[in-house]
Coordinates of C-alpha atoms and ligand atoms in Angstrom, one line a residue:
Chain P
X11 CA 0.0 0.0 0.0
X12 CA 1.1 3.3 -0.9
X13 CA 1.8 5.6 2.3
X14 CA 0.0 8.7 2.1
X15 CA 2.1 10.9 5.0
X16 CA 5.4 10.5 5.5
X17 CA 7.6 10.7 8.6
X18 CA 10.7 12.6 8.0
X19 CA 13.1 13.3 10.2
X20 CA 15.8 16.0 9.2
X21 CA 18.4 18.6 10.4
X22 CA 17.6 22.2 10.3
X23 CA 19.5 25.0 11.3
X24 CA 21.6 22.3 13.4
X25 CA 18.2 21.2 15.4
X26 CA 16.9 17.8 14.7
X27 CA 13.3 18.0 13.3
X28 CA 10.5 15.8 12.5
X29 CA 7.8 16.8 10.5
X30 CA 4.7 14.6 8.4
X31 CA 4.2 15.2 4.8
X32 CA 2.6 14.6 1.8
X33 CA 4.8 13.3 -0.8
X34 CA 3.7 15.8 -3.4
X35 CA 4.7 18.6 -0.4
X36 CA 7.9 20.6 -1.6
X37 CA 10.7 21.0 1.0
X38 CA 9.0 25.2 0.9
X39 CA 5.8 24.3 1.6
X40 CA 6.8 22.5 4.6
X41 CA 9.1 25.1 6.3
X42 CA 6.8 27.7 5.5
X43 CA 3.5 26.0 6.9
X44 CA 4.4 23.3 8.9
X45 CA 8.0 24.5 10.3
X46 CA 6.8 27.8 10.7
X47 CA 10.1 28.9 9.3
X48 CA 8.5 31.5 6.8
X49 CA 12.1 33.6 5.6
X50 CA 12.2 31.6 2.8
X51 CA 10.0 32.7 0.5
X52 CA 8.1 31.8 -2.8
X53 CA 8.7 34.0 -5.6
X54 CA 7.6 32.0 -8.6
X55 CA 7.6 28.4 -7.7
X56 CA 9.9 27.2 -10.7
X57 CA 13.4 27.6 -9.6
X58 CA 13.4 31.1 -11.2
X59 CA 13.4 33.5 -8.6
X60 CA 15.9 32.3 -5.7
X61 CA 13.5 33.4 -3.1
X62 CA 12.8 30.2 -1.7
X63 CA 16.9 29.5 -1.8
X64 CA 17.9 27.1 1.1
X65 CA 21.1 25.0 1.3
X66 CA 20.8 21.5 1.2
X67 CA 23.8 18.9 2.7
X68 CA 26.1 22.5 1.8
X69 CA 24.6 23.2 -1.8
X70 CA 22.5 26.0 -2.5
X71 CA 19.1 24.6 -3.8
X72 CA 15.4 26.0 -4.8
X73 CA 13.4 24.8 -2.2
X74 CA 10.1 24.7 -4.2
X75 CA 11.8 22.5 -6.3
X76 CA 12.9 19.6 -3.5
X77 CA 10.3 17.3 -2.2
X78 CA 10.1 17.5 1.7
X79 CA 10.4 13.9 1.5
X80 CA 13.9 14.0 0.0
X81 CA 14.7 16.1 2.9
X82 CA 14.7 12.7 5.0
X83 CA 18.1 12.3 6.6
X84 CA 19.8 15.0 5.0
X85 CA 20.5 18.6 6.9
X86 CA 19.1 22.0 5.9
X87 CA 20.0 25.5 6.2
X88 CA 17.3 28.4 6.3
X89 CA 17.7 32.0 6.6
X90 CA 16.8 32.0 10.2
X91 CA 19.5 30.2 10.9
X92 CA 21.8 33.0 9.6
X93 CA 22.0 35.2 12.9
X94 CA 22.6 34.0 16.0
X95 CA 20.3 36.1 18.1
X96 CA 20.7 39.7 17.8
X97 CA 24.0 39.3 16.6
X98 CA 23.4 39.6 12.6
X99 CA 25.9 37.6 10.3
X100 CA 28.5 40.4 8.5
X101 CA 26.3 40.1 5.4
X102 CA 22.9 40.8 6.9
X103 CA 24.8 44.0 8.6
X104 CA 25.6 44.7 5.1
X105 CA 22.7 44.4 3.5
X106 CA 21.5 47.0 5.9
X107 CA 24.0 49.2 5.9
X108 CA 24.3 49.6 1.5
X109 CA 20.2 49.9 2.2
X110 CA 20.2 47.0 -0.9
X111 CA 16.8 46.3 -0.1
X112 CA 13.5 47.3 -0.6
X113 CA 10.3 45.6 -0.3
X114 CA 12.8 42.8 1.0
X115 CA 10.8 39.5 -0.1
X116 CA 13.7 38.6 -2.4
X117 CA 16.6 39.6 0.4
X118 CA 16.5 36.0 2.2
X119 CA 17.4 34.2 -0.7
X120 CA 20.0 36.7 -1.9
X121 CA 21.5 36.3 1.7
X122 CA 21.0 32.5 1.7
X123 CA 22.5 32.4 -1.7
X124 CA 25.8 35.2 -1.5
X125 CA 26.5 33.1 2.1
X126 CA 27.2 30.3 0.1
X127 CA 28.9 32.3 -2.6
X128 CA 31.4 33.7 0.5
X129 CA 32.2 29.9 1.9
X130 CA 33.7 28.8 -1.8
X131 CA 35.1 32.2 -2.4
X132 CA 36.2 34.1 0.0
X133 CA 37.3 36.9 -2.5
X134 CA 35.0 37.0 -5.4
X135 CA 35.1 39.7 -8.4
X136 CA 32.0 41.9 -8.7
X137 CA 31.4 39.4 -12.0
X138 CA 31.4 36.2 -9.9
X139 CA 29.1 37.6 -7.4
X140 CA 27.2 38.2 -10.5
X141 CA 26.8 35.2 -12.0
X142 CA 26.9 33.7 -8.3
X143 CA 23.4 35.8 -8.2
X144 CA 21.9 35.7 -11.7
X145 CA 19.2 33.1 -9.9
X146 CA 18.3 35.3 -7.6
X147 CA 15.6 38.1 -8.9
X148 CA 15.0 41.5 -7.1
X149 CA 12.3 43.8 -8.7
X150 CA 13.2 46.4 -6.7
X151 CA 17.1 47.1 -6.2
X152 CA 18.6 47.2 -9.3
X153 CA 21.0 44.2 -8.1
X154 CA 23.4 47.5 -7.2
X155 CA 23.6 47.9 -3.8
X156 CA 23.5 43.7 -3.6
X157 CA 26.4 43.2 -5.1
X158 CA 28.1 46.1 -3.5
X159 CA 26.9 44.7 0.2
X160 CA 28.3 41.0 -0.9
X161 CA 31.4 42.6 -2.0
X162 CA 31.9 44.8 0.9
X163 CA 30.8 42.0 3.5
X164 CA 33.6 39.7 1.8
X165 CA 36.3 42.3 2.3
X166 CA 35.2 42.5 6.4
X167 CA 35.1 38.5 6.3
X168 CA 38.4 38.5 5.2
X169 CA 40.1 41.0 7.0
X170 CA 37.8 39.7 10.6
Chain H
X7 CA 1.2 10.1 -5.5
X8 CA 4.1 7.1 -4.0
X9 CA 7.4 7.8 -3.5
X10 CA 9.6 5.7 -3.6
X11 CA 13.5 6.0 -3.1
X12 CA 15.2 2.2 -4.0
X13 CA 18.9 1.9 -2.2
X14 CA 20.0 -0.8 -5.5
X15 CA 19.7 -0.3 -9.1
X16 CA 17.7 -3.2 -9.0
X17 CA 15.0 -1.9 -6.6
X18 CA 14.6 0.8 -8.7
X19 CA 13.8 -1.2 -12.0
X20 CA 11.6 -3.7 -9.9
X21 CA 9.9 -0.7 -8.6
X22 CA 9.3 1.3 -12.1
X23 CA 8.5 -1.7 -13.8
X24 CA 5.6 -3.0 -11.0
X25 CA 4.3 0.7 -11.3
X26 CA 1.4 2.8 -13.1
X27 CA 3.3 3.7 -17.2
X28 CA 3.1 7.3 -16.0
X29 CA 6.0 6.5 -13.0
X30 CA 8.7 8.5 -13.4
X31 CA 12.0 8.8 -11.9
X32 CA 13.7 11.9 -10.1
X33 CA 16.9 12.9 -9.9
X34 CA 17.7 16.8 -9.3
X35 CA 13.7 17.6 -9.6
X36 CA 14.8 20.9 -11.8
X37 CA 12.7 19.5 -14.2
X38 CA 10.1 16.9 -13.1
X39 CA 9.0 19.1 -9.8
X40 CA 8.5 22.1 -12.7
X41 CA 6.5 19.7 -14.2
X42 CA 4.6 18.4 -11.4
X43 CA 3.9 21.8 -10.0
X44 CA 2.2 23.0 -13.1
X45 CA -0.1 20.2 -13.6
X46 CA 2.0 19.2 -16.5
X47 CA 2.3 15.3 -14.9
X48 CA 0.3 13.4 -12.3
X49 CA 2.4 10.6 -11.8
X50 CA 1.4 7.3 -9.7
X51 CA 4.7 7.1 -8.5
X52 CA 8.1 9.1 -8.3
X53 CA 11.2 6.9 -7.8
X54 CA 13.7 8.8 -6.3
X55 CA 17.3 7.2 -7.6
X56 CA 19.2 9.7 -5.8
X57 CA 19.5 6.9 -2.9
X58 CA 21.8 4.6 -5.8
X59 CA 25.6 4.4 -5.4
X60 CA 26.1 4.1 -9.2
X61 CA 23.8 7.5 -9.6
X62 CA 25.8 9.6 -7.4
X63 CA 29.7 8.8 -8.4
X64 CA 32.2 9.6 -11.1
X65 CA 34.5 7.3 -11.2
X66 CA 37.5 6.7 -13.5
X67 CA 37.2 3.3 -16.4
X68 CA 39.1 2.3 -18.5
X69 CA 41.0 5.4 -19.0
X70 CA 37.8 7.2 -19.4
X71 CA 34.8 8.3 -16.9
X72 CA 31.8 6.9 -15.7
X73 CA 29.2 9.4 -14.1
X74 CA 26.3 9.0 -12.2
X75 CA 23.0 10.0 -13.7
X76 CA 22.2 11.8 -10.5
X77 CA 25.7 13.8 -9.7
X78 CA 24.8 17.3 -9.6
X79 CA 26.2 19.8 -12.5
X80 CA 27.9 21.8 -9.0
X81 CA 29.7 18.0 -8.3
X82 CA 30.7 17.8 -12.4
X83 CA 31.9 21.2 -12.1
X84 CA 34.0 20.9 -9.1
X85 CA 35.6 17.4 -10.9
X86 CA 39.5 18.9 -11.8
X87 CA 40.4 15.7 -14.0
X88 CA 37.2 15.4 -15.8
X89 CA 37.0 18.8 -17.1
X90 CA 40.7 18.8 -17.8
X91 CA 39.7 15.6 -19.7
X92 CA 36.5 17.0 -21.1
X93 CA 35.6 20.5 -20.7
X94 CA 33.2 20.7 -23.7
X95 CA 30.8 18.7 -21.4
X96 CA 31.6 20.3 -18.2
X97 CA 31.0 23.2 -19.4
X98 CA 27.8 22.5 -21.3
X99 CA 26.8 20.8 -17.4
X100 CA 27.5 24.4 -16.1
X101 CA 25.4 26.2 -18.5
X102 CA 22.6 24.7 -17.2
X103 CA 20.5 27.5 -15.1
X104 CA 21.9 28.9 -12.0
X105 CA 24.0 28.1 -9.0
X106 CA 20.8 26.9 -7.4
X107 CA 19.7 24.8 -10.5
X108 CA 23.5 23.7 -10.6
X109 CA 22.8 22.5 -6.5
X110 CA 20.4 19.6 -8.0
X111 CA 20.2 19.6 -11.8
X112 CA 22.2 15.8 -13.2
X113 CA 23.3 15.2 -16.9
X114 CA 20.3 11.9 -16.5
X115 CA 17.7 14.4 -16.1
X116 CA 18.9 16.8 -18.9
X117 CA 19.0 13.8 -21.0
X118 CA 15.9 12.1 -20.3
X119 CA 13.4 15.5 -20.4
X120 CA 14.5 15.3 -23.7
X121 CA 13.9 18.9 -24.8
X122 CA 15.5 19.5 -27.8
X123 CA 16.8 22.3 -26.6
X124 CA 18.8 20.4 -23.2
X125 CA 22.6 21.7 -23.3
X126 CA 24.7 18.7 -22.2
X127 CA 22.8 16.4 -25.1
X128 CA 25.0 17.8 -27.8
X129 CA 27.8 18.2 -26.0
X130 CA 27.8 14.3 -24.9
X131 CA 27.0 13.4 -28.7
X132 CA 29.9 15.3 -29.8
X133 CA 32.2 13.3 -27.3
X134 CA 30.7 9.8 -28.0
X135 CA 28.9 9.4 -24.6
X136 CA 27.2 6.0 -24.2
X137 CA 24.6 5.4 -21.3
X138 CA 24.3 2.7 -19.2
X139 CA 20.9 1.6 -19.3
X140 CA 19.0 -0.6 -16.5
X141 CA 16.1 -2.3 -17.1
X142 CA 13.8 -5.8 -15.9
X143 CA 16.2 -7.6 -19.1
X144 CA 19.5 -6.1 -17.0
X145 CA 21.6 -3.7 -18.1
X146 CA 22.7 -2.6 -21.8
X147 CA 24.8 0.2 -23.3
X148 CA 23.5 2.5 -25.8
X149 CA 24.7 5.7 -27.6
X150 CA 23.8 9.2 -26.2
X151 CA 22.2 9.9 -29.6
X152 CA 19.6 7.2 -29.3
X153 CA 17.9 8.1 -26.2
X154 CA 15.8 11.0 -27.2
X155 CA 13.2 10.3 -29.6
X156 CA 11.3 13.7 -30.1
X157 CA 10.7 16.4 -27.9
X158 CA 9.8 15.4 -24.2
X159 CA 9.8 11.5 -25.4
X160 CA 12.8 8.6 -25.2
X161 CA 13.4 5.2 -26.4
X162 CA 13.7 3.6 -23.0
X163 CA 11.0 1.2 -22.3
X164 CA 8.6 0.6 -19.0
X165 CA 11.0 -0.3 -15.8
X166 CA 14.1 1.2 -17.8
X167 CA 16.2 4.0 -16.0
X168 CA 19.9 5.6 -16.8
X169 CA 21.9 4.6 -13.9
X170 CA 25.4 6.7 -15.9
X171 CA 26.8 7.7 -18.5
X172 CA 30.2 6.6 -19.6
X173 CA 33.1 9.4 -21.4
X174 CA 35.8 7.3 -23.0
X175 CA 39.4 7.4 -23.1
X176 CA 41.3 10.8 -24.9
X177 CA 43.6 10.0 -27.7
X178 CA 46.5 12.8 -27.2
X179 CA 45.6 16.1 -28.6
X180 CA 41.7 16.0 -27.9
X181 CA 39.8 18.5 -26.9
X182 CA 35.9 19.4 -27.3
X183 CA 33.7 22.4 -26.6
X184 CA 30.3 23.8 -26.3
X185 CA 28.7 27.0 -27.1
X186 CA 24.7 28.0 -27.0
X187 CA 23.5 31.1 -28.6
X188 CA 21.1 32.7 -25.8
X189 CA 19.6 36.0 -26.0
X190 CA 20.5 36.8 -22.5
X191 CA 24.0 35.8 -20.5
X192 CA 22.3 33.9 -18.0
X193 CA 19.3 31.8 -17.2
X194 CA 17.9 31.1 -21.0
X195 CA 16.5 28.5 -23.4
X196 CA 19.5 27.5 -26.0
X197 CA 18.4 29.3 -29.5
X198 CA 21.2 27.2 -31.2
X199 CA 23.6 24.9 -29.0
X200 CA 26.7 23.3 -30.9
X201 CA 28.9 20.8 -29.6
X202 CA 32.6 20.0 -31.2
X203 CA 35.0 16.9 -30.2
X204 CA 38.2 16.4 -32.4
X205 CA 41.6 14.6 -32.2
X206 CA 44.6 15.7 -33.9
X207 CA 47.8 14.3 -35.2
X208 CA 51.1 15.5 -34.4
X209 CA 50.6 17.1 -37.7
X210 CA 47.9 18.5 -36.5
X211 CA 45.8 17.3 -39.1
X212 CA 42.5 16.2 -38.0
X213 CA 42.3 12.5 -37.5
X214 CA 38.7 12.5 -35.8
X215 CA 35.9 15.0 -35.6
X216 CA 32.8 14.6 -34.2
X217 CA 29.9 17.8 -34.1
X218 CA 26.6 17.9 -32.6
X219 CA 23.7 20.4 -32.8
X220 CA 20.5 21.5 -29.9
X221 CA 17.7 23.4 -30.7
X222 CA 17.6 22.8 -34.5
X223 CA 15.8 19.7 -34.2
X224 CA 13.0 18.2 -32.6
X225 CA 16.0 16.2 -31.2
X226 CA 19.7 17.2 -30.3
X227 CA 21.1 15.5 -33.3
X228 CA 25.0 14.1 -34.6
X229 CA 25.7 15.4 -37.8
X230 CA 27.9 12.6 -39.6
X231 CA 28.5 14.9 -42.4
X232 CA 30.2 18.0 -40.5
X233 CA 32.9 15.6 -38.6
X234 CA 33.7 14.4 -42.3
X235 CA 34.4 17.8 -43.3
X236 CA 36.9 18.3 -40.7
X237 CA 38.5 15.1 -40.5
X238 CA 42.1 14.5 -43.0
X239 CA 41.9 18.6 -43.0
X240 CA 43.7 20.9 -41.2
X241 CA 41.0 22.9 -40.0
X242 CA 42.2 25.6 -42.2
X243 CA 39.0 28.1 -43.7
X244 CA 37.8 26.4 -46.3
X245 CA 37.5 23.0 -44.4
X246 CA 35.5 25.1 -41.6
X247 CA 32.9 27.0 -44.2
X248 CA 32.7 23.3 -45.7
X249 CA 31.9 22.2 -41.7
X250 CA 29.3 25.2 -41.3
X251 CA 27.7 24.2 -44.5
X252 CA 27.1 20.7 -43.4
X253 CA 25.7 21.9 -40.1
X254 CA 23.4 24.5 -41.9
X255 CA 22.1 21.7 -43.8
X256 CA 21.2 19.4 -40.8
X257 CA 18.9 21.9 -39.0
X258 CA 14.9 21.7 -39.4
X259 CA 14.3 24.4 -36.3
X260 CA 11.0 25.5 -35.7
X261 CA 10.0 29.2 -36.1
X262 CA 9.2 31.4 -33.1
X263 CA 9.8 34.6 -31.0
X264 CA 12.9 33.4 -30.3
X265 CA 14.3 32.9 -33.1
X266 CA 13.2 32.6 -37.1
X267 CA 14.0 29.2 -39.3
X268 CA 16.6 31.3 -41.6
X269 CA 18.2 33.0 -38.1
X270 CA 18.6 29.6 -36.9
X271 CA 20.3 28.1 -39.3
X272 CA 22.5 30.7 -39.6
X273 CA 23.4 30.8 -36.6
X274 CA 24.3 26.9 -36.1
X275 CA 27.0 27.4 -38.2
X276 CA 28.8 30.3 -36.5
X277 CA 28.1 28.5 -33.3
X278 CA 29.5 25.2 -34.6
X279 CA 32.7 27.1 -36.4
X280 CA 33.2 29.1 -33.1
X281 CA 32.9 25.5 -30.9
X282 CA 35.3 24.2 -33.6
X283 CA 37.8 27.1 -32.7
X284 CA 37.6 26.3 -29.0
X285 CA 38.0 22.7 -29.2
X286 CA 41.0 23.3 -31.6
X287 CA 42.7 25.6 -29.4
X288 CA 42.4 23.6 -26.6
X289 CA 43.7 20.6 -28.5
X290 CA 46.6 22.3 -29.9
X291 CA 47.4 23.6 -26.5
X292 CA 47.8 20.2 -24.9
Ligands
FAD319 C1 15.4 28.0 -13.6 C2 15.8 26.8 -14.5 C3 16.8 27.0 -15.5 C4 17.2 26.0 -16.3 N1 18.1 26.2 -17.3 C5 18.5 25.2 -18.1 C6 19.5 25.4 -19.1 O1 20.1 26.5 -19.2 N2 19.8 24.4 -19.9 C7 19.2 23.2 -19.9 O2 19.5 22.3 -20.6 N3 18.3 23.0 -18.9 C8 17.9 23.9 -18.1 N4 16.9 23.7 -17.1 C9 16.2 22.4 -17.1 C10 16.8 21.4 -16.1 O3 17.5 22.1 -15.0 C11 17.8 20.4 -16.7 O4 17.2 19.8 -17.8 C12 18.4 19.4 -15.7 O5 19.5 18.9 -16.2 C13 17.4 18.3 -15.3 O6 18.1 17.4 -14.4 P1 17.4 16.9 -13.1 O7 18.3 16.0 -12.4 O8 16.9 18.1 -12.3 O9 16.1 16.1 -13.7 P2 14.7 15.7 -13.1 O10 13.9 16.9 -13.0 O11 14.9 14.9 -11.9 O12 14.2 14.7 -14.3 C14 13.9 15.2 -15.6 C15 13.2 14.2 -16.4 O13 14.1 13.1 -16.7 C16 13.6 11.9 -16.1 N5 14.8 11.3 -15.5 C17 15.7 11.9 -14.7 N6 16.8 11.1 -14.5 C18 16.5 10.0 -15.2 C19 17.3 8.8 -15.3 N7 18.5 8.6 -14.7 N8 16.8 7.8 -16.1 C20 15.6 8.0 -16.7 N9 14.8 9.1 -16.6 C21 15.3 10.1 -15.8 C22 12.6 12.3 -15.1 O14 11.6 11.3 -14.8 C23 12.0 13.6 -15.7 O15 11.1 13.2 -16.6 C24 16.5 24.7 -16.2 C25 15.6 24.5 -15.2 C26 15.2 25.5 -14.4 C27 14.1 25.3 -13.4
FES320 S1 10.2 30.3 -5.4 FE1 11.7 28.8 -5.7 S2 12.9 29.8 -7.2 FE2 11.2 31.1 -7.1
FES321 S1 13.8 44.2 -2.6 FE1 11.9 43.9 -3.5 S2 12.3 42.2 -4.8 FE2 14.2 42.6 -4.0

């Protein structure tokens, strides 16, 4: 017989989480409505936005386009495990202090994403942040200011 | 909707082979969860192969590579031999979409879609890729070229999945590339994608040529007649315009907003002299 809810058990943010799903549930829907971990967001739903951007077993991934199910096992990473407490991770501070963001729905998975960007290269040019980013869609920014708080936050990672 | 995800090879055929015709396997999702999402499919079951050794390695044969269906374009990319050994395919693999996409998307599932438009399909033509096909007979080993049979449709039957694909040994002084024309610089639909795989003598006369086409087709499709062109040559202008002419005669594109049948066309054979260029370079600098 075909199960109709799975038991999942998974790693997120470092906590060890169980959660039931559907299997037609995407790894989104269930950290959004289930986890309550709402940061990531959904922008289109087809891997074209980055807004939903997560990292799965250390690779940046679309959430919308992972089944929850697949999550079984493996560890995730969300935005809200980016700061610890009040104490905002250098790119976050960034972010804020370039003001590269506006209505902010697409600012999670930029963070999510240029994190990621930062742990493989620690020194990136302005076009590898670029391309780094070209997944991640902001209607309101310009991209600007982005890539000037990635590059910016990468020279204080560097230099501690 | 079952899901499944088999720890063998063989639990995976047994599985797709006991289920509904519409079962199909995932690997990355970049595709199928699209798909699913938007109605497109309903399948009975997914069988998630992800969970299979042979899916998830590359390992070194016979002086050559075997890769999992399932590795990841970001694994492929980060493999230092195999893209010294072919970075045509490589980077045809890192074409595909973004960094995220790159997080999940496999060469399996860019083969298997079968949009005539997929990136790595030429690129593996050009280099003589052959796929290791599992099924309820066992396995069997088949050319890239033969999988896709029109546009979202393959030639592997009911229980049948692609558990790798294998890149053969390099002669000395072999290189290939791949180039797609895309409107934008990032995160397109290949207009025109042409893949080139040659061998040179010490001479450096062409001893073996091999070019590939996406996008022209309802297929990604070899073209015999182009390789013929180059090969005994040395890849001087007149044997590259006779190349380009071969490759303008293989395309039957469609017509859209994207791109015209005449524009197509012409632009296969800059693409393919331009892949040619690469491929020679990168032979000649070995
Ligand atoms: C935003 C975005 C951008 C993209 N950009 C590009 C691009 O630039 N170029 C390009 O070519 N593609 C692109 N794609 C399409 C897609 O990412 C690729 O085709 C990718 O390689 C699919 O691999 P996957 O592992 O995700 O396949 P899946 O989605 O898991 O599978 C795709 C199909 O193949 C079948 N399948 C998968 N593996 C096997 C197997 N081993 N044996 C038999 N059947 C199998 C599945 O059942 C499904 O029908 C893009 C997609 C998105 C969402
Ligand atoms: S919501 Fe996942 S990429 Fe847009
Ligand atoms: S700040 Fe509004 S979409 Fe980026």
């Amino acid at each position: 017989m075909p199960k109709s809810k799975f038991h999942v058990v998974t790693t997120v943010n470092g906590d060890s989480v169980e959660f039931l799903c559907e299997p037609q549930q995407t790894l989104l829907d269930v950290l959004r409505d289930e986890l309550h971990l709402t940061g990531s967001k959904e922008g289109c739903g087809s891997g074209d936005c980055g807004a939903c951007s997560v990292m799965l077993d250390g690779r940046l991934v679309c959430a919308c386009l992972v089944l929850a199910v697949e999550a079984n096992g493996h560890s995730v990473e969300t935005i809200e495990g980016m700061a610890h407490g009040d104490d905002l991770h250098p790119l976050q501070r960034k972010f804020l202090e370039h003001s590269a963001l506006q209505c902010g729905v697409c600012i999670p998975g930029f963070l999510v994403a240029a994190k990621a960007l930062l742990e493989k290269h620690p020194d990136p040019t302005e076009t590898e942040v670029r391309y780094w980013l070209a997944g991640n869609l902001c209607r309101c920014t310009g991209y600007d200011k982005i890539v000037r708080a990635v590059l910016d936050a990468a020279v204080e990672m560097r230099t501690g | 909707m079952q899901y499944e995800s088999p720890q063998s090879v063989d639990s995976a055929v047994s599985l797709l082979a006991a289920g509904a015709d519409d079962a199909r396997v995932l690997a990355g999702g970049t595709d199928l969860l699209v798909q699913l999402r938007a109605g497109m499919i309903e399948p009975a079951l997914v069988v998630d192969i992800k969970n299979i050794r042979e899916t998830r390695e590359i390992a070194r044969e016979d002086g050559g590579f075997r890769i999992g269906a399932a590795v990841s374009g970001a694994e492929i990319g980060e493999h230092a031999a195999l893209k010294e050994a072919w970075p045509g395919v490589v980077e045809a693999v890192e074409l595909i979409g973004s960094t995220q996409i790159q997080g999940r998307a496999s060469m399996g599932g860019n083969l298997c879609n079968a949009s005539p438009a997929a990136d790595t399909v030429p690129a593996l033509i050009a280099a003589g890729a052959v796929c290791r096909i599992a099924g309820p007979g066992g396995q069997r080993d088949e050319a890239v070229e033969s999988i896709c049979t029109g546009p979202g449709r393959t030639s592997l039957a009911k229980g049948e999945f692609v558990v790798s694909l294998y890149l053969p040994a390099r002669p000395p002084r072999s290189a290939d590339a791949y180039l797609r024309f895309i409107p934008r610089t990032e995160m397109d639909i290949a207009v025109v994608g042409a893949g080139v795989n040659l061998t040179l003598e010490a001479s450096g006369e062409c001893s073996a040529a091999r070019v590939a086409l996406g996008a022209v087709a309802p297929t990604a499709i070899l073209v015999p007649e182009a390789g013929e062109a180059l090969v005994g040559s040395m890849l001087n202008e007149p044997d590259l315009e006779r190349m380009a002419a071969a490759v303008r005669a293989a395309c039957h594109p469609i017509d859209d907003k994207r791109g015209t049948v005449e524009y197509r066309v012409k632009v296969a054979g800059v693409m393919a002299r331009r892949a040619c260029g690469i491929a020679l370079d990168r032979a000649r600098s070995q």
